[in-house]
Amino acid sequence: MIAKLKRIDWNLFTILLVMMGVSIAVIYSATHSTPKFANSTERMIFYYIAGFVVFFVMSMVNYRFWLKYSLYIYGAGLALLLLVMVIGQTLNNAQGWLSIGGLSLQPAELFKMVLILFLATLLARKEQLKLLFWRDVTPLVAITFIPFALVMAQNDLGNALSYLIIMMALLWIGNIKYTQAILFTSLAIVMVIVGIRSYVAYHDNIKTYLKHIHRDHWMERLDPWLMPDQATEKAIYHTRNAKLAIASGGLSGEGYMKGTSVQSDRVPLTYSDSIFVVVAEEFGFIGAAILLLLYFTLIHRLILVSLECRERAGPYIIIGIVAMLLYQIFENIGMFIGIMPLTGITLPFISFGGTSLVMNMACMGLVMSIRIHNQEDNDEVSVNVTQRYALNK
């Protein structure tokens, strides 16, 4: 145990501690004047304590244990996604939460790590061989599409898209053929362009159809992004006020707990999805840049760990986690500066949310497990080589 603790990347641990401080301070600023969310800071502290416990537990357990049972974990994850569709609670138009003992659990968040583990397990078995389309790529796409469809049915676009990002990142480093990669990339670009053009051209027809299937609120998220001039006042309220708040922050911000838009509740969900707006308005460009620098440093440390691995599964897991984090960071910040559509995606380690935070901390623990147990393997190899050398002498 002590030997394993010595192998933990304490630089990464320090980054997580700093992010905890930032998260608690910003959440307090966003909620201290709102009685409804008065206990959010205390709850976030509890979530972080639970998160660090999970971090250390995951660090001590050999990550190969999770790979060994990844198929069963994947099945259990699908079962939770199905269960939430039957008895799940609805929040912000998404039926994605299970209530367990007074705590809310979001299976779609947990499934990100489940998917990373299962895809990494399958790809590691290929042992650097080129991926064949029908034998390898198609099953991996199907494995990803099943939870994607279930989460889309729950009306959770943000988390559903993260599954696709994870899959594409792992396929890219999983030795997919360049011709297939170019084909998929070209197809994705064409689909996005055609989709945007079709949305604009057939806006009224799409609106009627979405209203018929009770998904008309999707228009309120897409219109401010694609057709801001024609969006309703209700649709642009969130993103417009968020942009104004970010712009008012200027270089150094309006001051802690002095953000005009944040403190007057003109921006919805400042403690969760919109928490970047709090950082930008109260700490300005400097504060936002420091936060991005923290993320850059975190991802840099993760990549360094992946480069130290001697076997394939570890890097696959880490790259999957990096892709997940990069997507969430880009999407969360991008939707408030007008380059991405509005979704219910959280800012990793900063936004309020128990399931999201604990899942992210579990992923960090998984990375530490990879680092610890790969170093143990290296030490054993060094000892064996030294012993053989001594015997030969």
mmCIF file of C-alpha atoms in Angstrom:
data_model
loop_
_atom_site.group_PDB
_atom_site.id
_atom_site.type_symbol
_atom_site.label_atom_id
_atom_site.label_comp_id
_atom_site.label_asym_id
_atom_site.label_seq_id
_atom_site.Cartn_x
_atom_site.Cartn_y
_atom_site.Cartn_z
ATOM 1 C CA MET A 1 0.000 0.000 0.000
ATOM 2 C CA ILE A 2 2.714 2.495 0.994
ATOM 3 C CA ALA A 3 4.756 1.558 -2.080
ATOM 4 C CA LYS A 4 1.731 2.223 -4.275
ATOM 5 C CA LEU A 5 1.085 5.596 -2.619
ATOM 6 C CA LYS A 6 4.657 6.631 -3.408
ATOM 7 C CA ARG A 7 4.019 5.997 -7.090
ATOM 8 C CA ILE A 8 0.999 8.314 -7.299
ATOM 9 C CA ASP A 9 1.518 11.357 -9.519
ATOM 10 C CA TRP A 10 1.267 13.991 -6.794
ATOM 11 C CA ASN A 11 1.416 16.779 -9.377
ATOM 12 C CA LEU A 12 -1.861 15.530 -10.813
ATOM 13 C CA PHE A 13 -3.270 15.166 -7.296
ATOM 14 C CA THR A 14 -2.329 18.795 -6.590
ATOM 15 C CA ILE A 15 -4.135 19.933 -9.737
ATOM 16 C CA LEU A 16 -7.276 18.156 -8.524
ATOM 17 C CA LEU A 17 -6.973 19.894 -5.136
ATOM 18 C CA VAL A 18 -6.682 23.280 -6.846
ATOM 19 C CA MET A 19 -9.737 22.504 -8.979
ATOM 20 C CA MET A 20 -11.629 21.558 -5.831
ATOM 21 C CA GLY A 21 -10.810 24.966 -4.354
ATOM 22 C CA VAL A 22 -11.893 26.742 -7.540
ATOM 23 C CA SER A 23 -15.122 24.742 -7.768
ATOM 24 C CA ILE A 24 -16.182 25.333 -4.161
ATOM 25 C CA ALA A 25 -15.356 29.066 -4.321
ATOM 26 C CA VAL A 26 -17.215 29.611 -7.590
ATOM 27 C CA ILE A 27 -20.237 27.546 -6.565
ATOM 28 C CA TYR A 28 -20.465 29.551 -3.342
ATOM 29 C CA SER A 29 -20.416 32.788 -5.326
ATOM 30 C CA ALA A 30 -23.146 31.506 -7.648
ATOM 31 C CA THR A 31 -25.478 30.233 -4.906
ATOM 32 C CA HIS A 32 -24.885 32.180 -1.658
ATOM 33 C CA SER A 33 -27.705 34.647 -2.328
ATOM 34 C CA THR A 34 -30.227 32.030 -3.483
ATOM 35 C CA PRO A 35 -31.951 30.202 -0.599
ATOM 36 C CA LYS A 36 -32.997 27.350 -2.901
ATOM 37 C CA PHE A 37 -29.334 26.437 -3.489
ATOM 38 C CA ALA A 38 -27.960 27.564 -0.132
ATOM 39 C CA ASN A 39 -26.500 24.131 0.710
ATOM 40 C CA SER A 40 -24.862 23.561 -2.685
ATOM 41 C CA THR A 41 -21.385 24.416 -1.400
ATOM 42 C CA GLU A 42 -21.589 21.946 1.487
ATOM 43 C CA ARG A 43 -22.900 19.259 -0.833
ATOM 44 C CA MET A 44 -20.070 19.877 -3.291
ATOM 45 C CA ILE A 45 -17.529 19.531 -0.471
ATOM 46 C CA PHE A 46 -19.143 16.187 0.400
ATOM 47 C CA TYR A 47 -19.016 15.114 -3.257
ATOM 48 C CA TYR A 48 -15.323 16.013 -3.437
ATOM 49 C CA ILE A 49 -14.549 14.049 -0.274
ATOM 50 C CA ALA A 50 -16.374 11.056 -1.774
ATOM 51 C CA GLY A 51 -14.554 11.694 -5.049
ATOM 52 C CA PHE A 52 -11.104 11.591 -3.448
ATOM 53 C CA VAL A 53 -12.027 8.374 -1.629
ATOM 54 C CA VAL A 54 -13.009 6.861 -4.983
ATOM 55 C CA PHE A 55 -9.799 8.249 -6.500
ATOM 56 C CA PHE A 56 -7.591 6.441 -3.977
ATOM 57 C CA VAL A 57 -9.604 3.214 -4.119
ATOM 58 C CA MET A 58 -9.380 3.128 -7.908
ATOM 59 C CA SER A 59 -5.662 3.925 -7.696
ATOM 60 C CA MET A 60 -4.936 0.967 -5.430
ATOM 61 C CA VAL A 61 -6.946 -1.579 -7.451
ATOM 62 C CA ASN A 62 -5.085 -2.958 -10.451
ATOM 63 C CA TYR A 63 -6.792 -1.529 -13.550
ATOM 64 C CA ARG A 64 -6.531 -4.947 -15.218
ATOM 65 C CA PHE A 65 -9.246 -6.124 -12.817
ATOM 66 C CA TRP A 66 -11.734 -3.747 -14.465
ATOM 67 C CA LEU A 67 -10.589 -4.798 -17.928
ATOM 68 C CA LYS A 68 -11.112 -8.460 -17.040
ATOM 69 C CA TYR A 69 -14.761 -7.856 -16.161
ATOM 70 C CA SER A 70 -15.427 -5.031 -18.637
ATOM 71 C CA LEU A 71 -18.048 -7.046 -20.538
ATOM 72 C CA TYR A 72 -20.097 -7.556 -17.367
ATOM 73 C CA ILE A 73 -19.619 -3.917 -16.387
ATOM 74 C CA TYR A 74 -20.833 -2.897 -19.835
ATOM 75 C CA GLY A 75 -23.923 -5.087 -19.404
ATOM 76 C CA ALA A 76 -24.628 -3.612 -15.969
ATOM 77 C CA GLY A 77 -24.265 -0.114 -17.426
ATOM 78 C CA LEU A 78 -26.796 -0.871 -20.150
ATOM 79 C CA ALA A 79 -29.151 -2.266 -17.511
ATOM 80 C CA LEU A 80 -28.955 1.040 -15.611
ATOM 81 C CA LEU A 81 -29.642 3.009 -18.791
ATOM 82 C CA LEU A 82 -32.716 0.864 -19.421
ATOM 83 C CA LEU A 83 -33.835 1.148 -15.803
ATOM 84 C CA VAL A 84 -33.657 4.938 -15.834
ATOM 85 C CA MET A 85 -35.991 4.973 -18.847
ATOM 86 C CA VAL A 86 -38.582 3.110 -16.772
ATOM 87 C CA ILE A 87 -38.352 4.695 -13.331
ATOM 88 C CA GLY A 88 -35.990 7.620 -13.917
ATOM 89 C CA GLN A 89 -36.688 11.150 -12.804
ATOM 90 C CA THR A 90 -36.899 14.033 -15.285
ATOM 91 C CA LEU A 91 -34.771 17.152 -14.821
ATOM 92 C CA ASN A 92 -34.311 19.918 -17.400
ATOM 93 C CA ASN A 93 -36.309 17.908 -19.971
ATOM 94 C CA ALA A 94 -34.035 14.849 -19.632
ATOM 95 C CA GLN A 95 -35.214 11.610 -18.015
ATOM 96 C CA GLY A 96 -31.822 10.535 -16.779
ATOM 97 C CA TRP A 97 -31.693 10.346 -12.977
ATOM 98 C CA LEU A 98 -32.237 7.537 -10.511
ATOM 99 C CA SER A 99 -33.041 8.402 -6.909
ATOM 100 C CA ILE A 100 -31.166 6.142 -4.469
ATOM 101 C CA GLY A 101 -31.402 6.840 -0.748
ATOM 102 C CA GLY A 102 -32.017 10.529 -1.257
ATOM 103 C CA LEU A 103 -29.093 10.850 -3.707
ATOM 104 C CA SER A 104 -29.454 11.280 -7.463
ATOM 105 C CA LEU A 105 -27.491 9.028 -9.802
ATOM 106 C CA GLN A 106 -27.084 9.768 -13.517
ATOM 107 C CA PRO A 107 -26.250 6.497 -15.322
ATOM 108 C CA ALA A 108 -25.421 8.311 -18.575
ATOM 109 C CA GLU A 109 -22.501 10.019 -16.813
ATOM 110 C CA LEU A 110 -21.199 6.761 -15.332
ATOM 111 C CA PHE A 111 -21.438 4.993 -18.671
ATOM 112 C CA LYS A 112 -18.644 7.137 -20.128
ATOM 113 C CA MET A 113 -16.065 5.283 -18.065
ATOM 114 C CA VAL A 114 -17.838 1.966 -18.722
ATOM 115 C CA LEU A 115 -17.608 2.536 -22.469
ATOM 116 C CA ILE A 116 -13.939 3.540 -22.279
ATOM 117 C CA LEU A 117 -13.071 0.359 -20.371
ATOM 118 C CA PHE A 118 -14.934 -1.951 -22.735
ATOM 119 C CA LEU A 119 -13.637 -0.389 -25.955
ATOM 120 C CA ALA A 120 -10.084 -0.321 -24.542
ATOM 121 C CA THR A 121 -10.343 -4.017 -23.668
ATOM 122 C CA LEU A 122 -11.433 -4.971 -27.181
ATOM 123 C CA LEU A 123 -8.835 -2.792 -28.901
ATOM 124 C CA ALA A 124 -5.993 -4.050 -26.687
ATOM 125 C CA ARG A 125 -6.661 -7.587 -27.937
ATOM 126 C CA LYS A 126 -5.845 -6.507 -31.500
ATOM 127 C CA GLU A 127 -2.172 -6.039 -30.537
ATOM 128 C CA GLN A 128 -1.398 -3.250 -33.010
ATOM 129 C CA LEU A 129 -2.966 -5.053 -35.966
ATOM 130 C CA LYS A 130 -4.806 -2.895 -38.482
ATOM 131 C CA LEU A 131 -8.514 -2.721 -37.737
ATOM 132 C CA LEU A 132 -10.674 -4.364 -40.394
ATOM 133 C CA PHE A 133 -13.967 -2.653 -41.176
ATOM 134 C CA TRP A 134 -16.462 -5.511 -40.794
ATOM 135 C CA ARG A 135 -14.575 -7.582 -38.229
ATOM 136 C CA ASP A 136 -13.367 -4.795 -35.931
ATOM 137 C CA VAL A 137 -14.772 -1.328 -36.653
ATOM 138 C CA THR A 138 -18.403 -2.306 -37.164
ATOM 139 C CA PRO A 139 -18.750 -4.161 -33.806
ATOM 140 C CA LEU A 140 -17.126 -1.227 -31.965
ATOM 141 C CA VAL A 141 -19.548 1.199 -33.622
ATOM 142 C CA ALA A 142 -22.482 -1.039 -32.661
ATOM 143 C CA ILE A 143 -21.261 -1.284 -29.066
ATOM 144 C CA THR A 144 -21.192 2.520 -28.925
ATOM 145 C CA PHE A 145 -24.450 3.079 -30.774
ATOM 146 C CA ILE A 146 -26.547 1.041 -28.309
ATOM 147 C CA PRO A 147 -25.915 3.343 -25.296
ATOM 148 C CA PHE A 148 -25.946 6.361 -27.636
ATOM 149 C CA ALA A 149 -29.498 5.497 -28.730
ATOM 150 C CA LEU A 150 -30.642 4.835 -25.158
ATOM 151 C CA VAL A 151 -29.286 8.158 -23.886
ATOM 152 C CA MET A 152 -30.734 10.034 -26.861
ATOM 153 C CA ALA A 153 -34.094 8.483 -25.965
ATOM 154 C CA GLN A 154 -33.616 9.967 -22.487
ATOM 155 C CA ASN A 155 -33.243 13.352 -24.218
ATOM 156 C CA ASP A 156 -29.637 13.825 -23.111
ATOM 157 C CA LEU A 157 -27.831 15.011 -26.227
ATOM 158 C CA GLY A 158 -24.679 16.202 -24.451
ATOM 159 C CA ASN A 159 -23.756 12.869 -22.866
ATOM 160 C CA ALA A 160 -24.848 10.888 -25.930
ATOM 161 C CA LEU A 161 -22.421 12.823 -28.141
ATOM 162 C CA SER A 162 -19.594 12.155 -25.689
ATOM 163 C CA TYR A 163 -19.902 8.427 -26.462
ATOM 164 C CA LEU A 164 -19.262 9.113 -30.140
ATOM 165 C CA ILE A 165 -16.247 11.294 -29.326
ATOM 166 C CA ILE A 166 -14.777 8.556 -27.122
ATOM 167 C CA MET A 167 -15.319 5.943 -29.836
ATOM 168 C CA MET A 168 -13.716 8.089 -32.564
ATOM 169 C CA ALA A 169 -10.682 8.879 -30.405
ATOM 170 C CA LEU A 170 -10.100 5.210 -29.574
ATOM 171 C CA LEU A 171 -10.571 4.099 -33.157
ATOM 172 C CA TRP A 172 -8.023 6.706 -34.262
ATOM 173 C CA ILE A 173 -5.287 5.464 -31.914
ATOM 174 C CA GLY A 174 -6.489 1.864 -32.285
ATOM 175 C CA ASN A 175 -4.749 1.580 -35.660
ATOM 176 C CA ILE A 176 -7.695 2.196 -37.952
ATOM 177 C CA LYS A 177 -6.750 2.303 -41.617
ATOM 178 C CA TYR A 178 -6.118 5.791 -42.946
ATOM 179 C CA THR A 179 -8.530 5.263 -45.818
ATOM 180 C CA GLN A 180 -11.279 4.358 -43.357
ATOM 181 C CA ALA A 181 -10.409 7.307 -41.103
ATOM 182 C CA ILE A 182 -10.557 9.716 -44.054
ATOM 183 C CA LEU A 183 -13.840 8.167 -45.199
ATOM 184 C CA PHE A 184 -15.449 8.464 -41.750
ATOM 185 C CA THR A 185 -14.165 12.022 -41.288
ATOM 186 C CA SER A 186 -15.428 13.086 -44.707
ATOM 187 C CA LEU A 187 -18.777 11.423 -44.049
ATOM 188 C CA ALA A 188 -19.097 13.177 -40.683
ATOM 189 C CA ILE A 189 -18.285 16.571 -42.208
ATOM 190 C CA VAL A 190 -20.799 16.050 -45.015
ATOM 191 C CA MET A 191 -23.490 14.958 -42.535
ATOM 192 C CA VAL A 192 -22.908 18.056 -40.382
ATOM 193 C CA ILE A 193 -23.033 20.412 -43.380
ATOM 194 C CA VAL A 194 -26.120 18.754 -44.851
ATOM 195 C CA GLY A 195 -27.766 18.663 -41.431
ATOM 196 C CA ILE A 196 -27.201 22.379 -40.827
ATOM 197 C CA ARG A 197 -28.389 23.345 -44.302
ATOM 198 C CA SER A 198 -31.458 21.126 -43.989
ATOM 199 C CA TYR A 199 -32.258 22.572 -40.564
ATOM 200 C CA VAL A 200 -32.206 26.095 -41.944
ATOM 201 C CA ALA A 201 -34.078 25.238 -45.144
ATOM 202 C CA TYR A 202 -36.810 23.132 -43.502
ATOM 203 C CA HIS A 203 -36.949 24.899 -40.168
ATOM 204 C CA ASP A 204 -40.742 25.095 -39.920
ATOM 205 C CA ASN A 205 -41.270 21.462 -40.920
ATOM 206 C CA ILE A 206 -38.662 20.291 -38.415
ATOM 207 C CA LYS A 207 -40.298 22.431 -35.742
ATOM 208 C CA THR A 208 -43.667 20.795 -36.397
ATOM 209 C CA TYR A 209 -42.175 17.306 -36.274
ATOM 210 C CA LEU A 210 -40.232 17.927 -33.048
ATOM 211 C CA LYS A 211 -43.332 19.346 -31.430
ATOM 212 C CA HIS A 212 -45.234 16.221 -32.458
ATOM 213 C CA ILE A 213 -42.686 13.954 -30.712
ATOM 214 C CA HIS A 214 -42.431 16.294 -27.702
ATOM 215 C CA ARG A 215 -38.883 17.396 -28.501
ATOM 216 C CA ASP A 216 -39.687 20.992 -29.483
ATOM 217 C CA HIS A 217 -37.319 22.299 -26.787
ATOM 218 C CA TRP A 218 -34.467 21.109 -29.023
ATOM 219 C CA MET A 219 -35.280 24.109 -31.225
ATOM 220 C CA GLU A 220 -34.559 26.386 -28.278
ATOM 221 C CA ARG A 221 -31.034 24.978 -28.166
ATOM 222 C CA LEU A 222 -30.319 24.886 -31.884
ATOM 223 C CA ASP A 223 -31.931 28.168 -32.976
ATOM 224 C CA PRO A 224 -29.614 30.458 -30.952
ATOM 225 C CA TRP A 225 -26.646 28.651 -32.519
ATOM 226 C CA LEU A 226 -27.789 28.301 -36.146
ATOM 227 C CA MET A 227 -30.510 30.938 -36.558
ATOM 228 C CA PRO A 228 -30.040 33.561 -33.809
ATOM 229 C CA ASP A 229 -31.970 36.232 -35.735
ATOM 230 C CA GLN A 230 -35.092 34.062 -35.860
ATOM 231 C CA ALA A 231 -34.815 32.516 -32.393
ATOM 232 C CA THR A 232 -37.481 33.340 -29.830
ATOM 233 C CA GLU A 233 -36.743 35.482 -26.797
ATOM 234 C CA LYS A 234 -37.006 32.400 -24.601
ATOM 235 C CA ALA A 235 -34.526 30.491 -26.782
ATOM 236 C CA ILE A 236 -31.815 33.169 -26.794
ATOM 237 C CA TYR A 237 -32.254 34.265 -23.166
ATOM 238 C CA HIS A 238 -29.652 31.886 -21.729
ATOM 239 C CA THR A 239 -26.903 32.237 -24.330
ATOM 240 C CA ARG A 240 -27.391 35.994 -24.848
ATOM 241 C CA ASN A 241 -27.112 36.777 -21.140
ATOM 242 C CA ALA A 242 -24.165 34.402 -20.798
ATOM 243 C CA LYS A 243 -22.300 36.207 -23.598
ATOM 244 C CA LEU A 244 -23.048 39.595 -22.015
ATOM 245 C CA ALA A 245 -21.784 38.366 -18.649
ATOM 246 C CA ILE A 246 -18.573 36.975 -20.160
ATOM 247 C CA ALA A 247 -17.992 40.217 -22.086
ATOM 248 C CA SER A 248 -18.589 42.367 -18.986
ATOM 249 C CA GLY A 249 -15.822 40.487 -17.174
ATOM 250 C CA GLY A 250 -13.206 42.146 -19.351
ATOM 251 C CA LEU A 251 -9.569 41.490 -18.558
ATOM 252 C CA SER A 252 -9.637 41.065 -14.763
ATOM 253 C CA GLY A 253 -13.350 40.630 -13.976
ATOM 254 C CA GLU A 254 -15.844 42.462 -11.797
ATOM 255 C CA GLY A 255 -14.610 40.845 -8.592
ATOM 256 C CA TYR A 256 -15.433 37.793 -6.524
ATOM 257 C CA MET A 257 -19.170 37.657 -5.691
ATOM 258 C CA LYS A 258 -19.624 40.944 -7.580
ATOM 259 C CA GLY A 259 -20.622 39.676 -10.998
ATOM 260 C CA THR A 260 -23.593 41.778 -12.101
ATOM 261 C CA SER A 261 -25.356 39.142 -14.198
ATOM 262 C CA VAL A 262 -24.432 36.214 -11.950
ATOM 263 C CA GLN A 263 -25.531 37.816 -8.711
ATOM 264 C CA SER A 264 -28.801 39.087 -10.221
ATOM 265 C CA ASP A 265 -29.706 35.595 -11.533
ATOM 266 C CA ARG A 266 -29.859 36.753 -15.145
ATOM 267 C CA VAL A 267 -27.919 33.648 -16.221
ATOM 268 C CA PRO A 268 -29.626 30.298 -15.477
ATOM 269 C CA LEU A 269 -27.811 27.362 -13.849
ATOM 270 C CA THR A 270 -24.695 29.324 -12.858
ATOM 271 C CA TYR A 271 -23.815 26.701 -10.244
ATOM 272 C CA SER A 272 -23.807 23.824 -12.743
ATOM 273 C CA ASP A 273 -23.847 24.024 -16.551
ATOM 274 C CA SER A 274 -23.179 27.794 -16.695
ATOM 275 C CA ILE A 275 -20.394 27.899 -14.109
ATOM 276 C CA PHE A 276 -17.823 29.105 -16.661
ATOM 277 C CA VAL A 277 -19.863 32.302 -16.926
ATOM 278 C CA VAL A 278 -19.219 32.927 -13.212
ATOM 279 C CA VAL A 279 -15.479 32.498 -13.697
ATOM 280 C CA ALA A 280 -15.393 34.767 -16.774
ATOM 281 C CA GLU A 281 -17.541 37.546 -15.304
ATOM 282 C CA GLU A 282 -16.001 37.699 -11.834
ATOM 283 C CA PHE A 283 -12.369 36.901 -12.729
ATOM 284 C CA GLY A 284 -12.290 38.040 -16.349
ATOM 285 C CA PHE A 285 -10.075 36.816 -19.163
ATOM 286 C CA ILE A 286 -7.226 36.231 -16.709
ATOM 287 C CA GLY A 287 -9.322 33.928 -14.516
ATOM 288 C CA ALA A 288 -10.718 32.033 -17.515
ATOM 289 C CA ALA A 289 -7.199 31.625 -18.947
ATOM 290 C CA ILE A 290 -5.886 30.279 -15.636
ATOM 291 C CA LEU A 291 -8.721 27.749 -15.538
ATOM 292 C CA LEU A 292 -7.905 26.626 -19.083
ATOM 293 C CA LEU A 293 -4.237 26.390 -18.098
ATOM 294 C CA LEU A 294 -5.230 24.063 -15.252
ATOM 295 C CA TYR A 295 -7.062 21.849 -17.730
ATOM 296 C CA PHE A 296 -4.083 21.908 -20.097
ATOM 297 C CA THR A 297 -1.749 20.881 -17.261
ATOM 298 C CA LEU A 298 -4.107 18.082 -16.205
ATOM 299 C CA ILE A 299 -4.358 16.673 -19.725
ATOM 300 C CA HIS A 300 -0.586 17.012 -20.164
ATOM 301 C CA ARG A 301 -0.041 14.869 -17.066
ATOM 302 C CA LEU A 302 -2.500 12.257 -18.355
ATOM 303 C CA ILE A 303 -0.710 12.012 -21.678
ATOM 304 C CA LEU A 304 2.658 11.655 -19.927
ATOM 305 C CA VAL A 305 1.281 8.679 -17.992
ATOM 306 C CA SER A 306 0.042 7.105 -21.236
ATOM 307 C CA LEU A 307 3.500 7.470 -22.791
ATOM 308 C CA GLU A 308 5.043 5.570 -19.868
ATOM 309 C CA CYS A 309 2.867 2.479 -20.427
ATOM 310 C CA ARG A 310 4.503 -0.700 -21.732
ATOM 311 C CA GLU A 311 1.260 -2.366 -22.832
ATOM 312 C CA ARG A 312 -1.693 -1.297 -24.976
ATOM 313 C CA ALA A 313 -4.743 -1.170 -22.720
ATOM 314 C CA GLY A 314 -3.431 1.631 -20.494
ATOM 315 C CA PRO A 315 -2.949 4.205 -23.273
ATOM 316 C CA TYR A 316 -6.352 3.323 -24.748
ATOM 317 C CA ILE A 317 -8.043 4.022 -21.411
ATOM 318 C CA ILE A 318 -6.178 7.296 -20.900
ATOM 319 C CA ILE A 319 -6.823 8.587 -24.429
ATOM 320 C CA GLY A 320 -10.511 7.762 -23.990
ATOM 321 C CA ILE A 321 -10.553 9.802 -20.781
ATOM 322 C CA VAL A 322 -8.656 12.676 -22.435
ATOM 323 C CA ALA A 323 -11.133 12.715 -25.345
ATOM 324 C CA MET A 324 -14.057 12.756 -22.913
ATOM 325 C CA LEU A 325 -12.594 15.686 -20.945
ATOM 326 C CA LEU A 326 -11.648 17.692 -24.037
ATOM 327 C CA TYR A 327 -15.135 17.292 -25.458
ATOM 328 C CA GLN A 328 -16.803 18.405 -22.245
ATOM 329 C CA ILE A 329 -14.503 21.410 -21.831
ATOM 330 C CA PHE A 330 -14.902 22.508 -25.452
ATOM 331 C CA GLU A 331 -18.668 21.987 -25.491
ATOM 332 C CA ASN A 332 -19.357 23.631 -22.136
ATOM 333 C CA ILE A 333 -17.318 26.762 -22.866
ATOM 334 C CA GLY A 334 -18.166 26.826 -26.575
ATOM 335 C CA MET A 335 -21.922 26.918 -26.030
ATOM 336 C CA PHE A 336 -21.614 30.182 -24.069
ATOM 337 C CA ILE A 337 -19.490 31.966 -26.649
ATOM 338 C CA GLY A 338 -21.656 30.940 -29.601
ATOM 339 C CA ILE A 339 -19.566 28.278 -31.341
ATOM 340 C CA MET A 340 -21.460 25.227 -30.049
ATOM 341 C CA PRO A 341 -25.154 24.446 -29.421
ATOM 342 C CA LEU A 342 -26.530 24.652 -25.892
ATOM 343 C CA THR A 343 -26.493 21.249 -24.163
ATOM 344 C CA GLY A 344 -26.680 20.054 -20.576
ATOM 345 C CA ILE A 345 -22.990 19.169 -20.336
ATOM 346 C CA THR A 346 -21.025 20.013 -17.181
ATOM 347 C CA LEU A 347 -17.579 21.611 -16.886
ATOM 348 C CA PRO A 348 -15.356 18.810 -15.503
ATOM 349 C CA PHE A 349 -14.331 19.127 -11.831
ATOM 350 C CA ILE A 350 -15.864 22.617 -11.564
ATOM 351 C CA SER A 351 -19.632 22.330 -12.129
ATOM 352 C CA PHE A 352 -21.906 21.212 -9.312
ATOM 353 C CA GLY A 353 -22.913 17.576 -9.654
ATOM 354 C CA GLY A 354 -22.210 14.447 -7.650
ATOM 355 C CA THR A 355 -22.347 11.783 -10.367
ATOM 356 C CA SER A 356 -20.248 13.803 -12.810
ATOM 357 C CA LEU A 357 -17.579 14.643 -10.237
ATOM 358 C CA VAL A 358 -17.283 11.149 -8.741
ATOM 359 C CA MET A 359 -17.117 9.624 -12.235
ATOM 360 C CA ASN A 360 -14.339 12.036 -13.242
ATOM 361 C CA MET A 361 -12.435 11.321 -10.022
ATOM 362 C CA ALA A 362 -12.825 7.584 -10.666
ATOM 363 C CA CYS A 363 -11.294 8.148 -14.109
ATOM 364 C CA MET A 364 -8.358 9.973 -12.512
ATOM 365 C CA GLY A 365 -7.958 7.058 -10.105
ATOM 366 C CA LEU A 366 -7.976 4.689 -13.059
ATOM 367 C CA VAL A 367 -5.141 6.686 -14.624
ATOM 368 C CA MET A 368 -3.196 6.512 -11.363
ATOM 369 C CA SER A 369 -3.754 2.750 -11.234
ATOM 370 C CA ILE A 370 -2.267 2.469 -14.714
ATOM 371 C CA ARG A 371 0.762 4.495 -13.626
ATOM 372 C CA ILE A 372 1.261 2.600 -10.353
ATOM 373 C CA HIS A 373 0.915 -0.907 -11.733
ATOM 374 C CA ASN A 374 2.946 -0.262 -14.865
ATOM 375 C CA GLN A 375 5.768 1.048 -12.684
ATOM 376 C CA GLU A 376 5.482 -2.100 -10.553
ATOM 377 C CA ASP A 377 5.818 -4.185 -13.711
ATOM 378 C CA ASN A 378 8.869 -2.186 -14.757
ATOM 379 C CA ASP A 379 10.459 -2.673 -11.328
ATOM 380 C CA GLU A 380 9.858 -6.442 -11.495
ATOM 381 C CA VAL A 381 11.447 -6.590 -14.947
ATOM 382 C CA SER A 382 14.464 -4.642 -13.687
ATOM 383 C CA VAL A 383 14.840 -6.951 -10.682
ATOM 384 C CA ASN A 384 14.623 -10.077 -12.860
ATOM 385 C CA VAL A 385 17.202 -8.712 -15.304
ATOM 386 C CA THR A 386 19.537 -7.816 -12.437
ATOM 387 C CA GLN A 387 19.158 -11.271 -10.884
ATOM 388 C CA ARG A 388 19.865 -13.039 -14.186
ATOM 389 C CA TYR A 389 22.909 -10.838 -14.713
ATOM 390 C CA ALA A 390 24.205 -11.697 -11.233
ATOM 391 C CA LEU A 391 23.706 -15.430 -11.805
ATOM 392 C CA ASN A 392 25.504 -15.296 -15.155
ATOM 393 C CA LYS A 393 28.464 -13.578 -13.503
#
